[in-house]
Amino acid sequence: MSTVFLARLPVSAIPVAGDDAAAAEWVDDWRAERLAFDHAQILEDAEKFRAAV
């Protein structure tokens, strides 16, 4: 089972990692990245769900 959290950000939002995500970075286009396991499919499904609501 996978869980996806979706958030709507204002266009002007600039994401910044907190202390708990020191090694994290923002990815502008996840489609250009090679994702592990079924993560790309999970994100595609989440986008389809978001478009439907």
PDB file of N, CA, C and O in Angstrom:
ATOM      1  N   MET A   1       0.836  -1.147   0.000  1.00  0.00           N
ATOM      2  CA  MET A   1       0.000   0.000   0.000  1.00  0.00           C
ATOM      3  C   MET A   1       0.891   1.223   0.000  1.00  0.00           C
ATOM      4  O   MET A   1       1.902   1.272   0.691  1.00  0.00           O
ATOM      5  N   SER A   2       0.513   2.189  -0.786  1.00  0.00           N
ATOM      6  CA  SER A   2       1.260   3.444  -0.852  1.00  0.00           C
ATOM      7  C   SER A   2       0.323   4.590  -0.488  1.00  0.00           C
ATOM      8  O   SER A   2      -0.874   4.528  -0.740  1.00  0.00           O
ATOM      9  N   THR A   3       0.892   5.641   0.071  1.00  0.00           N
ATOM     10  CA  THR A   3       0.125   6.831   0.418  1.00  0.00           C
ATOM     11  C   THR A   3       0.770   8.018  -0.268  1.00  0.00           C
ATOM     12  O   THR A   3       1.992   8.154  -0.260  1.00  0.00           O
ATOM     13  N   VAL A   4      -0.052   8.855  -0.867  1.00  0.00           N
ATOM     14  CA  VAL A   4       0.438  10.053  -1.540  1.00  0.00           C
ATOM     15  C   VAL A   4      -0.247  11.254  -0.905  1.00  0.00           C
ATOM     16  O   VAL A   4      -1.454  11.249  -0.693  1.00  0.00           O
ATOM     17  N   PHE A   5       0.517  12.279  -0.598  1.00  0.00           N
ATOM     18  CA  PHE A   5      -0.031  13.520  -0.077  1.00  0.00           C
ATOM     19  C   PHE A   5       0.083  14.565  -1.175  1.00  0.00           C
ATOM     20  O   PHE A   5       1.164  14.778  -1.728  1.00  0.00           O
ATOM     21  N   LEU A   6      -1.026  15.210  -1.495  1.00  0.00           N
ATOM     22  CA  LEU A   6      -1.037  16.262  -2.512  1.00  0.00           C
ATOM     23  C   LEU A   6      -1.238  17.603  -1.822  1.00  0.00           C
ATOM     24  O   LEU A   6      -1.991  17.701  -0.864  1.00  0.00           O
ATOM     25  N   ALA A   7      -0.568  18.621  -2.329  1.00  0.00           N
ATOM     26  CA  ALA A   7      -0.722  19.968  -1.782  1.00  0.00           C
ATOM     27  C   ALA A   7      -0.813  20.949  -2.931  1.00  0.00           C
ATOM     28  O   ALA A   7      -0.145  20.792  -3.947  1.00  0.00           O
ATOM     29  N   ARG A   8      -1.648  21.936  -2.775  1.00  0.00           N
ATOM     30  CA  ARG A   8      -1.737  23.010  -3.775  1.00  0.00           C
ATOM     31  C   ARG A   8      -0.888  24.173  -3.274  1.00  0.00           C
ATOM     32  O   ARG A   8      -1.107  24.695  -2.181  1.00  0.00           O
ATOM     33  N   LEU A   9       0.088  24.547  -4.081  1.00  0.00           N
ATOM     34  CA  LEU A   9       0.985  25.638  -3.713  1.00  0.00           C
ATOM     35  C   LEU A   9       0.696  26.849  -4.578  1.00  0.00           C
ATOM     36  O   LEU A   9       0.402  26.714  -5.764  1.00  0.00           O
ATOM     37  N   PRO A  10       0.800  28.049  -4.009  1.00  0.00           N
ATOM     38  CA  PRO A  10       0.678  29.233  -4.843  1.00  0.00           C
ATOM     39  C   PRO A  10       1.820  29.252  -5.853  1.00  0.00           C
ATOM     40  O   PRO A  10       2.899  28.727  -5.585  1.00  0.00           O
ATOM     41  N   VAL A  11       1.581  29.851  -6.981  1.00  0.00           N
ATOM     42  CA  VAL A  11       2.602  29.897  -8.035  1.00  0.00           C
ATOM     43  C   VAL A  11       3.894  30.504  -7.516  1.00  0.00           C
ATOM     44  O   VAL A  11       4.978  30.089  -7.902  1.00  0.00           O
ATOM     45  N   SER A  12       3.799  31.441  -6.611  1.00  0.00           N
ATOM     46  CA  SER A  12       4.993  32.139  -6.120  1.00  0.00           C
ATOM     47  C   SER A  12       5.714  31.378  -5.003  1.00  0.00           C
ATOM     48  O   SER A  12       6.720  31.849  -4.495  1.00  0.00           O
ATOM     49  N   ALA A  13       5.219  30.221  -4.609  1.00  0.00           N
ATOM     50  CA  ALA A  13       5.836  29.475  -3.503  1.00  0.00           C
ATOM     51  C   ALA A  13       7.217  28.962  -3.887  1.00  0.00           C
ATOM     52  O   ALA A  13       7.429  28.455  -4.977  1.00  0.00           O
ATOM     53  N   ILE A  14       8.159  29.130  -2.979  1.00  0.00           N
ATOM     54  CA  ILE A  14       9.511  28.607  -3.173  1.00  0.00           C
ATOM     55  C   ILE A  14       9.761  27.609  -2.044  1.00  0.00           C
ATOM     56  O   ILE A  14       9.925  28.009  -0.890  1.00  0.00           O
ATOM     57  N   PRO A  15       9.755  26.302  -2.348  1.00  0.00           N
ATOM     58  CA  PRO A  15       9.942  25.314  -1.302  1.00  0.00           C
ATOM     59  C   PRO A  15      11.348  25.350  -0.713  1.00  0.00           C
ATOM     60  O   PRO A  15      12.322  25.566  -1.418  1.00  0.00           O
ATOM     61  N   VAL A  16      11.437  25.157   0.592  1.00  0.00           N
ATOM     62  CA  VAL A  16      12.714  25.139   1.297  1.00  0.00           C
ATOM     63  C   VAL A  16      12.689  23.943   2.241  1.00  0.00           C
ATOM     64  O   VAL A  16      11.748  23.782   3.015  1.00  0.00           O
ATOM     65  N   ALA A  17      13.726  23.124   2.186  1.00  0.00           N
ATOM     66  CA  ALA A  17      13.802  21.961   3.070  1.00  0.00           C
ATOM     67  C   ALA A  17      14.089  22.408   4.494  1.00  0.00           C
ATOM     68  O   ALA A  17      14.848  23.340   4.721  1.00  0.00           O
ATOM     69  N   GLY A  18      13.461  21.728   5.452  1.00  0.00           N
ATOM     70  CA  GLY A  18      13.715  22.005   6.869  1.00  0.00           C
ATOM     71  C   GLY A  18      14.873  21.162   7.375  1.00  0.00           C
ATOM     72  O   GLY A  18      15.505  20.429   6.614  1.00  0.00           O
ATOM     73  N   ASP A  19      15.159  21.255   8.674  1.00  0.00           N
ATOM     74  CA  ASP A  19      16.278  20.493   9.241  1.00  0.00           C
ATOM     75  C   ASP A  19      16.099  18.987   9.061  1.00  0.00           C
ATOM     76  O   ASP A  19      17.063  18.257   8.973  1.00  0.00           O
ATOM     77  N   ASP A  20      14.842  18.525   9.068  1.00  0.00           N
ATOM     78  CA  ASP A  20      14.596  17.093   8.955  1.00  0.00           C
ATOM     79  C   ASP A  20      14.816  16.585   7.533  1.00  0.00           C
ATOM     80  O   ASP A  20      14.786  15.390   7.286  1.00  0.00           O
ATOM     81  N   ALA A  21      15.019  17.479   6.596  1.00  0.00           N
ATOM     82  CA  ALA A  21      15.212  17.080   5.204  1.00  0.00           C
ATOM     83  C   ALA A  21      16.476  17.713   4.647  1.00  0.00           C
ATOM     84  O   ALA A  21      16.508  18.231   3.537  1.00  0.00           O
ATOM     85  N   ALA A  22      17.537  17.665   5.411  1.00  0.00           N
ATOM     86  CA  ALA A  22      18.779  18.339   5.037  1.00  0.00           C
ATOM     87  C   ALA A  22      19.301  17.892   3.672  1.00  0.00           C
ATOM     88  O   ALA A  22      19.851  18.685   2.916  1.00  0.00           O
ATOM     89  N   ALA A  23      19.122  16.626   3.329  1.00  0.00           N
ATOM     90  CA  ALA A  23      19.638  16.130   2.051  1.00  0.00           C
ATOM     91  C   ALA A  23      18.585  16.201   0.954  1.00  0.00           C
ATOM     92  O   ALA A  23      18.866  15.873  -0.189  1.00  0.00           O
ATOM     93  N   ALA A  24      17.376  16.643   1.279  1.00  0.00           N
ATOM     94  CA  ALA A  24      16.294  16.687   0.290  1.00  0.00           C
ATOM     95  C   ALA A  24      16.460  17.898  -0.624  1.00  0.00           C
ATOM     96  O   ALA A  24      17.076  18.888  -0.268  1.00  0.00           O
ATOM     97  N   GLU A  25      15.917  17.758  -1.804  1.00  0.00           N
ATOM     98  CA  GLU A  25      15.918  18.891  -2.733  1.00  0.00           C
ATOM     99  C   GLU A  25      14.616  18.873  -3.513  1.00  0.00           C
ATOM    100  O   GLU A  25      13.971  17.852  -3.664  1.00  0.00           O
ATOM    101  N   TRP A  26      14.199  20.030  -3.994  1.00  0.00           N
ATOM    102  CA  TRP A  26      12.978  20.162  -4.774  1.00  0.00           C
ATOM    103  C   TRP A  26      13.262  19.716  -6.197  1.00  0.00           C
ATOM    104  O   TRP A  26      14.281  20.076  -6.777  1.00  0.00           O
ATOM    105  N   VAL A  27      12.364  18.940  -6.769  1.00  0.00           N
ATOM    106  CA  VAL A  27      12.507  18.474  -8.147  1.00  0.00           C
ATOM    107  C   VAL A  27      11.400  19.126  -8.963  1.00  0.00           C
ATOM    108  O   VAL A  27      10.216  18.897  -8.717  1.00  0.00           O
ATOM    109  N   ASP A  28      11.781  19.983  -9.915  1.00  0.00           N
ATOM    110  CA  ASP A  28      10.786  20.690 -10.721  1.00  0.00           C
ATOM    111  C   ASP A  28      10.004  19.753 -11.628  1.00  0.00           C
ATOM    112  O   ASP A  28       8.803  19.925 -11.804  1.00  0.00           O
ATOM    113  N   ASP A  29      10.665  18.786 -12.224  1.00  0.00           N
ATOM    114  CA  ASP A  29       9.988  17.874 -13.147  1.00  0.00           C
ATOM    115  C   ASP A  29      10.378  16.442 -12.832  1.00  0.00           C
ATOM    116  O   ASP A  29      11.391  15.953 -13.320  1.00  0.00           O
ATOM    117  N   TRP A  30       9.580  15.774 -12.032  1.00  0.00           N
ATOM    118  CA  TRP A  30       9.911  14.414 -11.627  1.00  0.00           C
ATOM    119  C   TRP A  30       9.889  13.449 -12.802  1.00  0.00           C
ATOM    120  O   TRP A  30      10.513  12.414 -12.774  1.00  0.00           O
ATOM    121  N   ARG A  31       9.197  13.815 -13.890  1.00  0.00           N
ATOM    122  CA  ARG A  31       9.124  12.931 -15.060  1.00  0.00           C
ATOM    123  C   ARG A  31      10.484  12.776 -15.743  1.00  0.00           C
ATOM    124  O   ARG A  31      10.727  11.798 -16.434  1.00  0.00           O
ATOM    125  N   ALA A  32      11.361  13.745 -15.543  1.00  0.00           N
ATOM    126  CA  ALA A  32      12.693  13.685 -16.154  1.00  0.00           C
ATOM    127  C   ALA A  32      13.651  12.817 -15.334  1.00  0.00           C
ATOM    128  O   ALA A  32      14.750  12.524 -15.785  1.00  0.00           O
ATOM    129  N   GLU A  33      13.208  12.407 -14.151  1.00  0.00           N
ATOM    130  CA  GLU A  33      14.046  11.602 -13.264  1.00  0.00           C
ATOM    131  C   GLU A  33      13.664  10.130 -13.358  1.00  0.00           C
ATOM    132  O   GLU A  33      12.517   9.795 -13.627  1.00  0.00           O
ATOM    133  N   ARG A  34      14.620   9.276 -13.121  1.00  0.00           N
ATOM    134  CA  ARG A  34      14.328   7.842 -13.034  1.00  0.00           C
ATOM    135  C   ARG A  34      13.987   7.534 -11.576  1.00  0.00           C
ATOM    136  O   ARG A  34      14.808   7.741 -10.683  1.00  0.00           O
ATOM    137  N   LEU A  35      12.765   7.070 -11.358  1.00  0.00           N
ATOM    138  CA  LEU A  35      12.312   6.794  -9.999  1.00  0.00           C
ATOM    139  C   LEU A  35      12.371   5.303  -9.711  1.00  0.00           C
ATOM    140  O   LEU A  35      12.213   4.475 -10.607  1.00  0.00           O
ATOM    141  N   ALA A  36      12.579   4.973  -8.468  1.00  0.00           N
ATOM    142  CA  ALA A  36      12.690   3.570  -8.057  1.00  0.00           C
ATOM    143  C   ALA A  36      11.321   2.898  -7.997  1.00  0.00           C
ATOM    144  O   ALA A  36      10.298   3.556  -7.795  1.00  0.00           O
ATOM    145  N   PHE A  37      11.358   1.601  -8.179  1.00  0.00           N
ATOM    146  CA  PHE A  37      10.190   0.747  -8.000  1.00  0.00           C
ATOM    147  C   PHE A  37       9.001   1.263  -8.811  1.00  0.00           C
ATOM    148  O   PHE A  37       9.153   1.585  -9.979  1.00  0.00           O
ATOM    149  N   ASP A  38       7.840   1.383  -8.185  1.00  0.00           N
ATOM    150  CA  ASP A  38       6.641   1.838  -8.893  1.00  0.00           C
ATOM    151  C   ASP A  38       6.290   3.286  -8.551  1.00  0.00           C
ATOM    152  O   ASP A  38       5.161   3.721  -8.710  1.00  0.00           O
ATOM    153  N   HIS A  39       7.276   4.063  -8.113  1.00  0.00           N
ATOM    154  CA  HIS A  39       7.008   5.424  -7.663  1.00  0.00           C
ATOM    155  C   HIS A  39       6.481   6.319  -8.779  1.00  0.00           C
ATOM    156  O   HIS A  39       5.612   7.161  -8.532  1.00  0.00           O
ATOM    157  N   ALA A  40       6.967   6.169 -10.000  1.00  0.00           N
ATOM    158  CA  ALA A  40       6.457   6.981 -11.107  1.00  0.00           C
ATOM    159  C   ALA A  40       4.977   6.683 -11.335  1.00  0.00           C
ATOM    160  O   ALA A  40       4.173   7.598 -11.546  1.00  0.00           O
ATOM    161  N   GLN A  41       4.595   5.419 -11.277  1.00  0.00           N
ATOM    162  CA  GLN A  41       3.195   5.038 -11.455  1.00  0.00           C
ATOM    163  C   GLN A  41       2.328   5.602 -10.335  1.00  0.00           C
ATOM    164  O   GLN A  41       1.227   6.087 -10.572  1.00  0.00           O
ATOM    165  N   ILE A  42       2.845   5.578  -9.124  1.00  0.00           N
ATOM    166  CA  ILE A  42       2.101   6.122  -7.984  1.00  0.00           C
ATOM    167  C   ILE A  42       1.847   7.611  -8.187  1.00  0.00           C
ATOM    168  O   ILE A  42       0.734   8.104  -7.977  1.00  0.00           O
ATOM    169  N   LEU A  43       2.856   8.347  -8.633  1.00  0.00           N
ATOM    170  CA  LEU A  43       2.685   9.784  -8.869  1.00  0.00           C
ATOM    171  C   LEU A  43       1.743  10.057 -10.030  1.00  0.00           C
ATOM    172  O   LEU A  43       0.927  10.983  -9.986  1.00  0.00           O
ATOM    173  N   GLU A  44       1.811   9.251 -11.088  1.00  0.00           N
ATOM    174  CA  GLU A  44       0.881   9.414 -12.210  1.00  0.00           C
ATOM    175  C   GLU A  44      -0.554   9.175 -11.752  1.00  0.00           C
ATOM    176  O   GLU A  44      -1.466   9.921 -12.125  1.00  0.00           O
ATOM    177  N   ASP A  45      -0.758   8.150 -10.948  1.00  0.00           N
ATOM    178  CA  ASP A  45      -2.093   7.868 -10.420  1.00  0.00           C
ATOM    179  C   ASP A  45      -2.597   9.017  -9.554  1.00  0.00           C
ATOM    180  O   ASP A  45      -3.766   9.398  -9.612  1.00  0.00           O
ATOM    181  N   ALA A  46      -1.721   9.597  -8.745  1.00  0.00           N
ATOM    182  CA  ALA A  46      -2.098  10.720  -7.887  1.00  0.00           C
ATOM    183  C   ALA A  46      -2.502  11.926  -8.735  1.00  0.00           C
ATOM    184  O   ALA A  46      -3.470  12.620  -8.413  1.00  0.00           O
ATOM    185  N   GLU A  47      -1.784  12.174  -9.825  1.00  0.00           N
ATOM    186  CA  GLU A  47      -2.151  13.286 -10.713  1.00  0.00           C
ATOM    187  C   GLU A  47      -3.511  13.063 -11.360  1.00  0.00           C
ATOM    188  O   GLU A  47      -4.298  13.980 -11.505  1.00  0.00           O
ATOM    189  N   LYS A  48      -3.794  11.830 -11.764  1.00  0.00           N
ATOM    190  CA  LYS A  48      -5.095  11.512 -12.350  1.00  0.00           C
ATOM    191  C   LYS A  48      -6.203  11.742 -11.323  1.00  0.00           C
ATOM    192  O   LYS A  48      -7.254  12.289 -11.631  1.00  0.00           O
ATOM    193  N   PHE A  49      -5.963  11.330 -10.087  1.00  0.00           N
ATOM    194  CA  PHE A  49      -6.940  11.524  -9.028  1.00  0.00           C
ATOM    195  C   PHE A  49      -7.174  13.016  -8.803  1.00  0.00           C
ATOM    196  O   PHE A  49      -8.309  13.466  -8.692  1.00  0.00           O
ATOM    197  N   ARG A  50      -6.094  13.793  -8.745  1.00  0.00           N
ATOM    198  CA  ARG A  50      -6.207  15.244  -8.526  1.00  0.00           C
ATOM    199  C   ARG A  50      -7.003  15.885  -9.634  1.00  0.00           C
ATOM    200  O   ARG A  50      -7.831  16.768  -9.382  1.00  0.00           O
ATOM    201  N   ALA A  51      -6.809  15.467 -10.860  1.00  0.00           N
ATOM    202  CA  ALA A  51      -7.529  16.061 -11.994  1.00  0.00           C
ATOM    203  C   ALA A  51      -9.018  15.719 -11.948  1.00  0.00           C
ATOM    204  O   ALA A  51      -9.853  16.474 -12.446  1.00  0.00           O
ATOM    205  N   ALA A  52      -9.362  14.594 -11.328  1.00  0.00           N
ATOM    206  CA  ALA A  52     -10.742  14.145 -11.302  1.00  0.00           C
ATOM    207  C   ALA A  52     -11.564  14.825 -10.214  1.00  0.00           C
ATOM    208  O   ALA A  52     -12.782  14.800 -10.257  1.00  0.00           O
ATOM    209  N   VAL A  53     -10.905  15.417  -9.214  1.00  0.00           N
ATOM    210  CA  VAL A  53     -11.659  16.042  -8.111  1.00  0.00           C
ATOM    211  C   VAL A  53     -11.686  17.542  -8.228  1.00  0.00           C
ATOM    212  O   VAL A  53     -11.005  18.164  -8.924  1.00  0.00           O
TER     213      VAL A  53
END
